[in-house]
Coordinates of C-alpha atoms in Angstrom, one line a residue:
Chain Y
M1 CA -48.7 -70.3 -53.3
E2 CA -49.5 -70.1 -50.1
V3 CA -46.1 -70.2 -49.1
Y4 CA -45.4 -68.1 -51.5
L5 CA -47.3 -65.6 -49.9
V6 CA -46.2 -65.9 -46.7
L7 CA -42.7 -65.6 -47.6
C8 CA -44.0 -62.2 -49.7
F9 CA -45.2 -61.3 -46.2
I10 CA -42.2 -61.9 -44.6
C11 CA -40.4 -59.6 -47.1
M12 CA -42.9 -57.1 -46.6
L13 CA -42.7 -57.1 -43.1
P14 CA -40.7 -53.3 -42.2
I15 CA -37.7 -53.5 -42.6
P16 CA -35.6 -52.0 -39.3
A17 CA -34.5 -48.3 -39.8
K18 CA -30.7 -48.6 -40.3
S19 CA -29.9 -48.0 -36.9
I20 CA -27.8 -44.8 -35.7
T21 CA -24.4 -46.2 -34.2
T22 CA -23.4 -44.4 -31.0
V23 CA -20.0 -43.9 -31.1
D24 CA -17.6 -43.8 -27.7
C25 CA -16.8 -40.7 -27.4
K26 CA -18.2 -37.8 -24.5
P27 CA -17.9 -34.4 -25.4
A28 CA -16.2 -32.6 -23.1
I29 CA -15.2 -28.5 -22.3
N30 CA -11.6 -27.1 -23.0
E31 CA -10.5 -26.9 -19.4
S32 CA -7.3 -24.8 -20.8
L33 CA -9.4 -22.0 -21.7
A34 CA -10.5 -19.3 -19.2
A35 CA -14.0 -18.1 -20.9
K36 CA -14.8 -22.1 -21.1
I37 CA -18.1 -21.6 -19.1
T38 CA -20.3 -18.3 -19.2
I39 CA -23.7 -17.7 -18.7
N40 CA -25.0 -18.5 -21.7
T41 CA -21.8 -19.7 -24.0
V42 CA -19.8 -23.1 -23.6
I43 CA -16.3 -23.9 -25.3
L44 CA -16.0 -27.6 -26.0
Q45 CA -13.1 -29.8 -27.3
Q46 CA -13.5 -30.4 -31.1
P47 CA -15.4 -33.7 -32.0
R48 CA -12.0 -35.9 -33.1
C49 CA -11.4 -39.1 -33.7
C50 CA -15.0 -39.6 -32.8
F51 CA -16.3 -40.9 -36.1
D52 CA -13.6 -41.6 -37.9
N53 CA -13.6 -45.4 -36.7
L54 CA -16.7 -46.4 -38.7
T55 CA -17.5 -48.0 -42.4
N56 CA -20.2 -48.3 -44.5
L57 CA -21.3 -44.8 -44.5
P58 CA -22.9 -43.5 -47.0
C59 CA -20.5 -40.2 -47.3
T60 CA -17.5 -39.4 -47.3
S61 CA -15.5 -37.8 -44.7
N62 CA -15.6 -34.6 -47.2
T63 CA -19.5 -34.9 -47.3
C64 CA -20.1 -35.8 -43.9
E65 CA -21.1 -33.0 -41.3
I66 CA -20.5 -33.2 -37.7
W67 CA -23.5 -31.5 -35.6
L68 CA -24.1 -30.6 -32.5
V69 CA -27.2 -30.9 -29.9
P70 CA -27.2 -29.0 -27.0
A71 CA -30.0 -29.6 -25.0
V72 CA -31.9 -29.0 -21.5
D73 CA -33.3 -31.3 -19.1
T74 CA -36.3 -32.7 -20.9
G75 CA -34.9 -32.0 -24.5
L76 CA -32.4 -34.8 -24.0
S77 CA -35.2 -37.4 -24.0
T78 CA -37.3 -35.6 -26.7
F79 CA -34.4 -35.6 -29.2
D80 CA -33.3 -39.0 -28.7
A81 CA -36.6 -39.9 -29.3
N82 CA -36.8 -38.0 -32.5
K83 CA -33.3 -38.9 -33.6
A84 CA -34.3 -41.3 -36.3
S85 CA -36.7 -38.3 -38.1
S86 CA -35.3 -37.5 -41.1
A87 CA -36.4 -34.1 -41.2
I88 CA -34.6 -34.2 -37.7
L89 CA -32.5 -30.6 -38.5
S90 CA -35.5 -28.7 -38.6
L91 CA -37.6 -30.2 -36.2
S92 CA -36.5 -27.8 -33.2
P93 CA -35.4 -24.4 -34.7
Y94 CA -33.1 -22.2 -32.6
P95 CA -35.6 -19.4 -32.1
T96 CA -38.2 -21.4 -30.3
A97 CA -36.1 -24.3 -29.0
F98 CA -36.2 -23.1 -25.5
T99 CA -39.6 -20.7 -25.3
G100 CA -43.0 -21.4 -25.6
S101 CA -45.4 -23.6 -23.3
S102 CA -44.0 -26.8 -24.1
P103 CA -40.5 -25.8 -25.6
A104 CA -37.8 -29.0 -27.1
N105 CA -35.6 -27.1 -25.4
Y106 CA -32.9 -28.8 -27.7
F107 CA -31.5 -27.5 -30.9
L108 CA -29.4 -28.4 -33.8
T109 CA -26.3 -26.6 -35.0
K110 CA -23.3 -27.4 -38.0
V111 CA -20.2 -27.8 -36.3
G112 CA -18.5 -28.7 -39.8
L113 CA -17.1 -31.0 -42.1
Q114 CA -15.9 -34.6 -40.7
S115 CA -12.9 -33.5 -42.7
D116 CA -12.1 -30.7 -40.6
F117 CA -11.7 -32.7 -37.9
P118 CA -8.8 -34.8 -38.3
C119 CA -8.0 -37.9 -36.0
V120 CA -4.3 -35.8 -35.4
S121 CA -5.0 -32.4 -35.6
P122 CA -2.1 -30.3 -37.1
S123 CA -2.5 -27.5 -34.6
P124 CA -2.9 -27.4 -31.1
G125 CA -6.0 -25.8 -29.1
G126 CA -9.2 -26.8 -31.3
Y127 CA -12.5 -25.5 -29.6
F128 CA -15.7 -24.9 -30.5
R129 CA -17.7 -22.6 -28.9
V130 CA -21.0 -23.0 -28.2
G131 CA -23.3 -20.0 -28.5
A132 CA -20.9 -17.6 -30.6
D133 CA -24.0 -16.6 -32.9
G134 CA -25.0 -14.4 -29.7
A135 CA -29.2 -13.7 -30.3
C136 CA -29.6 -15.0 -33.5
S137 CA -32.8 -16.2 -35.7
T138 CA -32.0 -19.0 -37.6
T139 CA -33.0 -22.2 -37.7
N140 CA -29.9 -24.1 -37.1
C141 CA -28.0 -20.6 -35.8
N142 CA -25.2 -21.4 -32.6
G143 CA -27.4 -19.2 -30.5
F144 CA -26.8 -18.5 -27.2
L145 CA -28.0 -21.1 -24.7
P146 CA -30.3 -20.2 -21.8
Q147 CA -28.5 -18.2 -19.0
G148 CA -28.2 -20.5 -15.7
S149 CA -29.2 -23.6 -16.8
S150 CA -27.3 -27.0 -17.3
P151 CA -27.2 -28.3 -20.8
S152 CA -25.8 -31.5 -22.1
F153 CA -24.3 -31.9 -25.2
K154 CA -24.4 -34.5 -28.2
Y155 CA -21.7 -34.7 -31.3
L156 CA -23.2 -36.2 -34.2
L157 CA -22.3 -37.6 -38.1
V158 CA -25.2 -36.3 -40.2
D159 CA -25.4 -37.0 -43.8
S160 CA -25.2 -34.3 -45.9
V161 CA -27.3 -35.3 -49.0
N162 CA -30.8 -36.8 -47.0
K163 CA -29.6 -34.9 -43.9
T164 CA -30.2 -37.8 -41.6
V165 CA -27.9 -38.8 -38.6
L166 CA -26.0 -41.4 -39.1
A167 CA -23.5 -41.8 -36.0
E168 CA -23.5 -39.6 -32.4
T169 CA -21.4 -39.6 -29.8
K170 CA -22.6 -39.8 -26.0
W171 CA -24.1 -37.3 -23.9
S172 CA -22.1 -34.8 -21.9
D173 CA -22.2 -34.7 -18.3
S174 CA -24.6 -31.8 -17.8
I175 CA -22.4 -28.7 -17.7
A176 CA -23.7 -26.1 -15.4
L177 CA -23.9 -22.6 -16.3
Y178 CA -23.1 -19.3 -14.6
T179 CA -26.1 -17.6 -12.9
L180 CA -25.6 -14.2 -13.0
K181 CA -24.8 -12.1 -9.8
D182 CA -25.8 -8.8 -8.9
P183 CA -22.6 -6.9 -7.1
G184 CA -24.7 -5.9 -4.8
T185 CA -24.8 -9.3 -2.6
L186 CA -21.0 -8.7 -2.0
G187 CA -21.1 -7.8 1.2
D188 CA -19.0 -5.0 2.1
G189 CA -19.3 -4.5 5.5
F190 CA -17.3 -5.2 8.0
A191 CA -14.2 -7.4 7.0
G192 CA -12.3 -7.7 10.2
R193 CA -10.0 -5.4 12.2
S194 CA -6.7 -6.3 11.4
G195 CA -4.3 -6.9 14.5
A196 CA -2.1 -4.2 13.2
M197 CA -5.0 -2.0 13.6
V198 CA -5.6 -3.1 17.2
V199 CA -2.0 -2.9 18.5
I200 CA -1.4 0.3 17.2
T201 CA -5.0 2.0 18.4
T202 CA -4.7 0.5 22.0
L203 CA -1.0 1.4 22.8
L204 CA -1.4 4.8 21.2
S205 CA -4.8 5.4 23.0
V206 CA -3.0 4.4 26.5
A207 CA -0.2 6.8 25.9
A208 CA -2.0 9.5 24.6
A209 CA -4.1 8.9 28.5
V210 CA -0.9 8.4 30.8
L211 CA 0.7 11.8 28.9
L212 CA -2.1 14.0 29.5
L213 CA -2.7 12.6 33.0
F214 CA 1.0 13.0 33.8
L215 CA 1.0 16.8 32.0
I216 CA -2.0 17.4 34.4
V217 CA -0.1 15.9 37.3
V218 CA 3.4 18.1 37.1
L219 CA 1.5 20.7 36.3
A220 CA -0.7 20.8 39.1
L221 CA 2.4 19.8 41.7
C222 CA 4.6 22.8 40.7
C223 CA 2.4 25.5 39.4
C224 CA 0.1 25.3 42.3
G225 CA 2.5 23.8 44.8
G226 CA 4.5 26.9 44.7
K227 CA 2.7 29.7 43.1
S228 CA 3.7 32.0 46.1
K229 CA 7.3 32.7 46.5
G230 CA 6.9 35.2 48.8
S231 CA 9.2 36.5 51.2
G232 CA 10.6 33.8 53.5
S233 CA 7.2 31.8 54.0
V234 CA 9.4 28.7 52.4
V235 CA 12.3 29.5 55.2
G236 CA 10.2 30.5 57.5
S237 CA 7.9 27.4 57.5
V238 CA 10.5 25.1 57.5
M239 CA 13.0 27.0 60.4
G240 CA 10.0 27.5 62.7
S241 CA 11.5 31.2 64.2
F242 CA 15.0 31.0 62.7
R243 CA 14.5 34.9 62.1
I244 CA 18.2 35.9 62.4
P245 CA 19.4 38.0 59.4
R246 CA 22.8 37.6 59.8
Y247 CA 24.7 34.8 61.9
D248 CA 28.2 33.5 62.3
T249 CA 28.7 29.8 61.3
H250 CA 31.3 28.4 63.7
H251 CA 32.7 25.5 62.0
L252 CA 33.8 27.2 59.3
K253 CA 38.0 27.5 58.9
D254 CA 37.6 31.6 57.8
P255 CA 34.4 32.6 59.6
A256 CA 32.1 35.3 57.7
P257 CA 29.1 35.7 59.1
Y258 CA 26.1 34.2 56.3
D259 CA 23.8 36.4 54.8
N260 CA 20.4 34.7 55.4
P261 CA 18.9 34.7 51.7
A262 CA 15.3 34.9 53.5
Y263 CA 15.8 38.5 54.9
E264 CA 17.5 39.4 51.5
K265 CA 14.3 41.9 50.7
E266 CA 14.3 43.8 54.3
R267 CA 17.6 44.2 54.2
K268 CA 17.9 47.2 56.4
Y269 CA 21.3 45.8 58.2
T270 CA 24.6 46.0 56.7
T271 CA 26.3 43.0 55.1
Q272 CA 29.8 41.4 55.5
D273 CA 30.7 43.6 51.9
T274 CA 29.6 47.1 53.0
L275 CA 31.1 46.6 56.7
P276 CA 34.4 48.5 57.2
K277 CA 36.8 45.9 57.2
T278 CA 38.6 46.1 60.7
K279 CA 40.3 43.1 63.1
A280 CA 37.3 44.0 65.6
T281 CA 34.3 42.6 63.6
S282 CA 35.8 39.4 63.7
A283 CA 33.9 37.8 66.7
V284 CA 35.8 34.4 67.0
N285 CA 39.2 33.7 66.8
P286 CA 39.8 30.9 64.3
V287 CA 42.9 29.7 66.4
T288 CA 41.2 29.4 69.7
Q289 CA 37.3 28.9 68.5
D290 CA 36.5 27.9 71.8
T291 CA 37.7 30.4 74.1
I292 CA 35.7 33.4 73.5
K293 CA 38.1 36.1 74.2
L294 CA 36.3 40.0 74.3
Q295 CA 38.5 42.5 73.1
K296 CA 38.7 46.2 73.1
I297 CA 37.1 48.0 70.5
Chain J
M1 CA 20.2 23.3 43.0
A2 CA 19.6 19.9 44.1
S3 CA 22.4 17.9 42.9
R4 CA 23.5 20.5 39.6
G5 CA 25.2 17.6 38.1
G6 CA 22.3 15.5 38.0
L7 CA 20.2 18.2 36.4
T8 CA 23.2 18.3 33.9
W9 CA 22.7 15.1 32.8
L10 CA 19.0 15.6 32.1
M11 CA 19.4 18.1 30.0
I12 CA 21.9 16.8 28.5
I13 CA 19.6 13.4 28.0
V14 CA 16.8 15.6 27.7
I15 CA 18.9 17.6 24.3
L16 CA 20.0 14.3 23.0
C17 CA 16.0 13.0 22.9
N18 CA 15.3 16.0 21.2
A19 CA 17.8 15.7 18.5
F20 CA 16.6 12.7 17.9
A21 CA 12.8 13.1 17.8
A22 CA 13.7 16.2 15.4
A23 CA 15.7 14.0 12.6
A24 CA 12.6 11.4 13.4
G25 CA 10.1 13.9 12.9
L26 CA 11.7 15.2 9.6
A27 CA 11.6 11.2 8.6
L28 CA 8.0 11.3 9.2
F29 CA 7.7 14.3 7.4
A30 CA 9.3 13.1 4.1
L31 CA 8.0 9.7 4.2
A32 CA 4.4 11.0 4.3
I33 CA 5.0 12.8 1.6
W34 CA 5.8 9.9 -0.4
V35 CA 2.2 8.3 1.1
A36 CA 0.5 11.7 0.0
V37 CA 2.4 11.9 -3.7
D38 CA 0.7 8.4 -4.5
G39 CA 3.3 7.5 -6.9
Y40 CA 1.1 3.9 -8.0
K41 CA -1.6 5.9 -8.7
L42 CA -3.8 4.1 -6.7
Y43 CA -6.3 7.0 -4.9
P44 CA -9.5 6.4 -6.9
I45 CA -9.8 2.9 -5.4
S46 CA -9.7 4.6 -1.8
G47 CA -11.4 7.9 -2.9
V48 CA -14.7 7.2 -4.9
S49 CA -15.4 4.7 -2.3
G50 CA -15.5 7.5 0.4
K51 CA -12.8 6.1 2.7
D52 CA -9.8 7.6 1.6
D53 CA -8.3 8.1 5.3
I54 CA -4.9 6.8 4.2
F55 CA -4.6 9.7 2.3
A56 CA -5.8 11.7 4.9
G57 CA -3.9 10.3 7.9
A58 CA -0.3 11.1 5.4
W59 CA -1.2 14.8 5.3
I60 CA -2.1 14.8 8.8
A61 CA 1.7 13.3 9.2
I62 CA 2.8 15.6 7.3
F63 CA 2.5 18.4 9.3
T64 CA 2.6 16.5 12.8
G65 CA 6.3 15.5 11.3
F66 CA 7.2 19.1 10.7
A67 CA 5.7 20.2 13.3
Y68 CA 7.8 17.8 15.6
F69 CA 10.8 18.8 13.5
C70 CA 10.3 22.7 14.9
T71 CA 9.0 22.0 17.9
C72 CA 11.9 19.9 19.3
I73 CA 14.6 22.1 18.4
F74 CA 12.4 24.8 20.4
G75 CA 12.7 21.9 23.2
I76 CA 16.6 22.0 23.1
Y77 CA 16.7 25.6 23.6
A78 CA 13.9 25.5 26.5
A79 CA 16.3 22.8 27.8
R80 CA 19.4 24.9 27.3
K81 CA 17.7 28.2 29.2
Q82 CA 16.3 25.9 31.6
R83 CA 13.5 28.2 32.6
R84 CA 10.1 26.6 33.7
S85 CA 8.0 28.7 31.5
L86 CA 9.6 27.3 28.2
M87 CA 9.7 23.9 29.2
L88 CA 6.0 23.9 29.7
S89 CA 5.0 25.7 26.7
Y90 CA 7.1 22.9 24.8
L91 CA 5.6 20.4 26.7
I92 CA 2.0 21.8 26.1
I93 CA 3.0 21.9 22.4
M94 CA 4.3 18.3 22.3
F95 CA 1.4 16.8 23.6
I96 CA -1.2 18.4 21.3
I97 CA 1.2 17.5 18.1
F98 CA 0.9 13.7 20.0
I99 CA -3.0 14.1 19.9
F100 CA -2.6 14.8 16.2
E101 CA 0.1 12.0 15.5
C102 CA -2.5 9.5 17.2
A103 CA -5.4 10.5 15.4
S104 CA -3.1 10.1 11.4
C105 CA -2.3 6.5 12.5
I106 CA -5.5 5.0 14.3
T107 CA -7.6 6.6 11.1
A108 CA -4.8 5.3 8.1
A109 CA -4.9 1.9 9.7
T110 CA -8.3 1.6 10.3
N111 CA -9.8 2.4 6.7
R112 CA -7.0 0.1 5.1
D113 CA -8.6 -2.6 7.1
Y114 CA -12.2 -1.4 5.1
L115 CA -10.7 -1.0 1.8
V116 CA -8.8 -3.8 1.6
G117 CA -9.9 -6.9 4.5
N118 CA -11.2 -8.4 1.7
S119 CA -11.9 -8.2 -1.6
N120 CA -15.6 -7.1 -1.8
V121 CA -15.1 -3.4 -1.9
V122 CA -12.4 -3.3 -4.5
K123 CA -15.0 -6.2 -6.6
K124 CA -17.8 -4.7 -5.7
Q125 CA -16.6 -1.3 -7.2
M126 CA -15.1 -2.4 -10.2
L127 CA -17.9 -4.1 -11.5
Q128 CA -20.1 -1.0 -10.8
Y129 CA -17.5 1.7 -11.5
Y130 CA -15.6 0.3 -15.0
A131 CA -16.8 1.5 -18.1
E132 CA -19.4 3.7 -16.3
D133 CA -19.6 7.1 -18.0
S134 CA -19.6 9.5 -15.1
T135 CA -16.9 11.3 -13.0
K136 CA -16.1 8.3 -11.0
G137 CA -16.5 5.7 -13.6
R138 CA -14.2 7.3 -15.6
E139 CA -11.5 7.4 -12.5
I140 CA -12.0 3.6 -11.7
T141 CA -11.9 2.7 -15.2
K142 CA -8.6 4.5 -16.4
T143 CA -6.7 3.2 -12.5
W144 CA -7.9 0.0 -13.7
N145 CA -6.5 -0.1 -17.3
K146 CA -3.6 0.7 -15.8
V147 CA -3.2 -1.6 -13.4
M148 CA -4.2 -4.2 -15.3
Q149 CA -1.7 -3.0 -17.7
D150 CA 0.6 -2.2 -15.4
V151 CA 0.9 -5.4 -13.2
E152 CA -0.7 -8.1 -16.2
C153 CA -3.4 -9.1 -14.4
C154 CA -7.4 -9.2 -14.7
G155 CA -10.2 -8.9 -12.4
T156 CA -10.3 -8.6 -8.9
D157 CA -9.9 -12.3 -8.0
S158 CA -9.6 -13.7 -11.5
P159 CA -10.8 -12.7 -15.0
L160 CA -13.9 -15.3 -14.1
D161 CA -15.1 -12.0 -11.7
W162 CA -16.2 -10.1 -15.0
V163 CA -18.4 -13.1 -16.1
E164 CA -20.0 -14.2 -12.8
Y165 CA -21.3 -11.2 -11.9
N166 CA -23.1 -8.6 -13.7
S167 CA -21.2 -5.6 -14.3
T168 CA -21.5 -1.9 -16.1
F169 CA -19.4 -3.6 -18.4
R170 CA -21.6 -6.4 -19.3
Q171 CA -24.1 -4.6 -20.1
L172 CA -22.7 -1.8 -22.6
Y173 CA -20.3 -4.8 -23.8
G174 CA -21.1 -8.0 -22.6
T175 CA -22.7 -9.7 -25.8
T176 CA -18.9 -9.3 -27.6
Y177 CA -16.8 -9.3 -24.8
P178 CA -15.9 -11.1 -21.7
W179 CA -13.7 -9.3 -20.0
P180 CA -12.2 -5.8 -20.8
L181 CA -9.8 -5.9 -23.7
N182 CA -6.9 -4.6 -20.8
C183 CA -6.8 -7.8 -19.9
C184 CA -5.0 -9.0 -23.0
K185 CA -1.8 -9.2 -23.0
R186 CA -0.3 -6.4 -26.1
L187 CA 2.0 -6.1 -28.4
S188 CA 4.9 -4.0 -28.1
S189 CA 2.9 -1.6 -30.5
F190 CA 0.3 -1.9 -27.9
E191 CA -2.1 -3.7 -30.5
V192 CA -4.0 -6.8 -28.7
A193 CA -1.5 -9.7 -29.8
D194 CA -5.0 -11.8 -30.2
S195 CA -8.1 -10.8 -29.5
Q196 CA -9.8 -13.7 -30.5
G197 CA -7.8 -15.7 -28.3
C198 CA -8.3 -13.1 -25.8
I199 CA -12.4 -13.2 -25.9
I200 CA -12.3 -16.8 -25.7
G201 CA -9.8 -16.9 -22.8
Q202 CA -6.9 -18.6 -24.2
T203 CA -4.5 -18.4 -21.4
S204 CA -1.8 -17.3 -23.8
T205 CA -3.4 -14.5 -24.8
M206 CA -4.4 -13.0 -21.5
F207 CA -3.6 -12.7 -18.2
T208 CA -5.5 -14.6 -15.6
R209 CA -4.1 -13.7 -12.2
G210 CA -6.0 -11.4 -10.2
C211 CA -5.4 -8.0 -9.8
F212 CA -6.7 -7.8 -6.0
T213 CA -3.0 -9.0 -4.3
H214 CA -1.3 -5.7 -6.3
I215 CA -4.0 -3.3 -4.9
E216 CA -3.6 -4.8 -1.4
S217 CA -0.1 -4.3 -1.2
V218 CA 0.1 -1.2 -2.2
L219 CA -2.5 0.3 0.2
S220 CA -1.0 -1.6 3.0
R221 CA 2.6 -0.4 1.7
Y222 CA 1.2 3.6 2.3
T223 CA -0.7 2.7 5.7
W224 CA 2.1 1.1 7.1
A225 CA 4.1 3.5 6.7
V226 CA 1.8 6.2 7.9
S227 CA 0.5 4.6 10.6
W228 CA 3.2 2.0 12.0
Y229 CA 6.2 4.5 11.2
G230 CA 4.0 6.9 13.3
F231 CA 3.5 4.9 15.6
S232 CA 7.1 4.3 16.6
V233 CA 8.1 7.5 16.3
Q234 CA 5.0 8.3 19.2
M235 CA 6.3 5.8 20.7
F236 CA 9.9 7.4 21.3
V237 CA 8.3 10.6 21.7
F238 CA 6.0 9.4 24.7
F239 CA 9.7 8.4 26.8
M240 CA 11.0 11.6 25.8
L241 CA 8.2 13.5 27.1
L242 CA 7.8 10.9 30.2
I243 CA 11.8 12.6 30.7
A244 CA 10.8 15.9 29.5
M245 CA 8.6 16.3 32.7
V246 CA 11.1 14.8 35.0
Y247 CA 13.1 17.7 33.9
F248 CA 10.3 20.2 34.7
T249 CA 10.0 19.1 38.1
Q250 CA 13.4 19.6 38.6
L251 CA 14.0 22.8 37.2
G252 CA 13.4 26.1 39.0

């Protein structure tokens, strides 16, 4: 009898709940998309081939659902502690998941049926966008993630009938969301001088200065130096007392009296052209240059 | 008087140089008109920032180019007449035009450095004014839409500019669209080819490179036209004026 009671007692020991299988899958970002990370959304790869090797499931692939858990900071440990609960799906509704004094920091949202994600995808480019519903208010909606946080993700296989978690993947690496930067922080001041600008500025400035200098020098030389072009001052200063208005040059073959142009203005004497043309006016016989013959006029 | 043969040669050199400078001045005039017309329609990017002296330099170059042309023809006449008064007025007028053209070259190069030295000015302008409902905003929006569609680019350095920074566009449309739909590829009927794919950023449905390289290359092209070509004309005119000054001293 006692043995029977002990046996019954042993049989009455709490049977451990069916444990949640952890499959060797890790959610990852879909790297090929440009908007894979924004300030409040993340685009993940679909959970293909993650839960297909499990056996002894109470649901079929048409009734097993795949859910996603985004969790931030303490949310990872909070979820892991609560995941065996039968009310896990509504334990942390989205609207209050990240607000309040001690938020749960995780929420659950449905991705789809397991049959929607066969191992071999019929069309490439599958993705799941976390935060696609925006600022929503239902319990399990796919709402925005907290701005600038670093969430981690986990896919779950959920039995649609009892709403319990059957299997889960590993936690993904934490994915840092962008924090919105203010464009005023872009420094639009001094962007540096290009070499071209320095060359052009220096060479042109130097050229302009040199030109100005030479222009002033030329003006000073020519206009101030030769201001009074008066009567014979140039000649007078050079020649000293050479004031002969008209003289003969002895080296020429056919000598004609040379009219000194410095005396042009005060010509009171006759020039070669106005003198009467007689032989008496030629003073030197070109044939006998060295002997001066006086002729009778 | 002193070596008439030498003076004649100098006169011929001055006349030839003036003819060449007249042609160069006319080319500067034409090139500056091309810059001022702004065929790439990028003026609002410099106009809105207040630093539009690339185009101001082009306008100055239009006038100085034509003035060089006219004055050099006058210079040919003055050299031929061999009169000091004419040559002096020629030298003074050329010097004044030289100063203005220097200003044009220097200011065009400096403003180009400010605008496209790095991408910050253009990026900040895009984030602030795109989709804004003001005069400046409308001009910038129109310019950027045209650039994004024609050059097939998105954002300044990349589409992530729209994602990383706050902007007027994000305030207005950020919940639905991470970037403007002009970033998306379009069919020949101008409809967006795949707007859902564009929103999530599928590289086959949108443009992924930045627009800054195009903007920078166009503004640089304008600047080098005005400032480098102007600089080369200036160097030629500089040496020609030195020769003309020597000629001037030999006259009379």
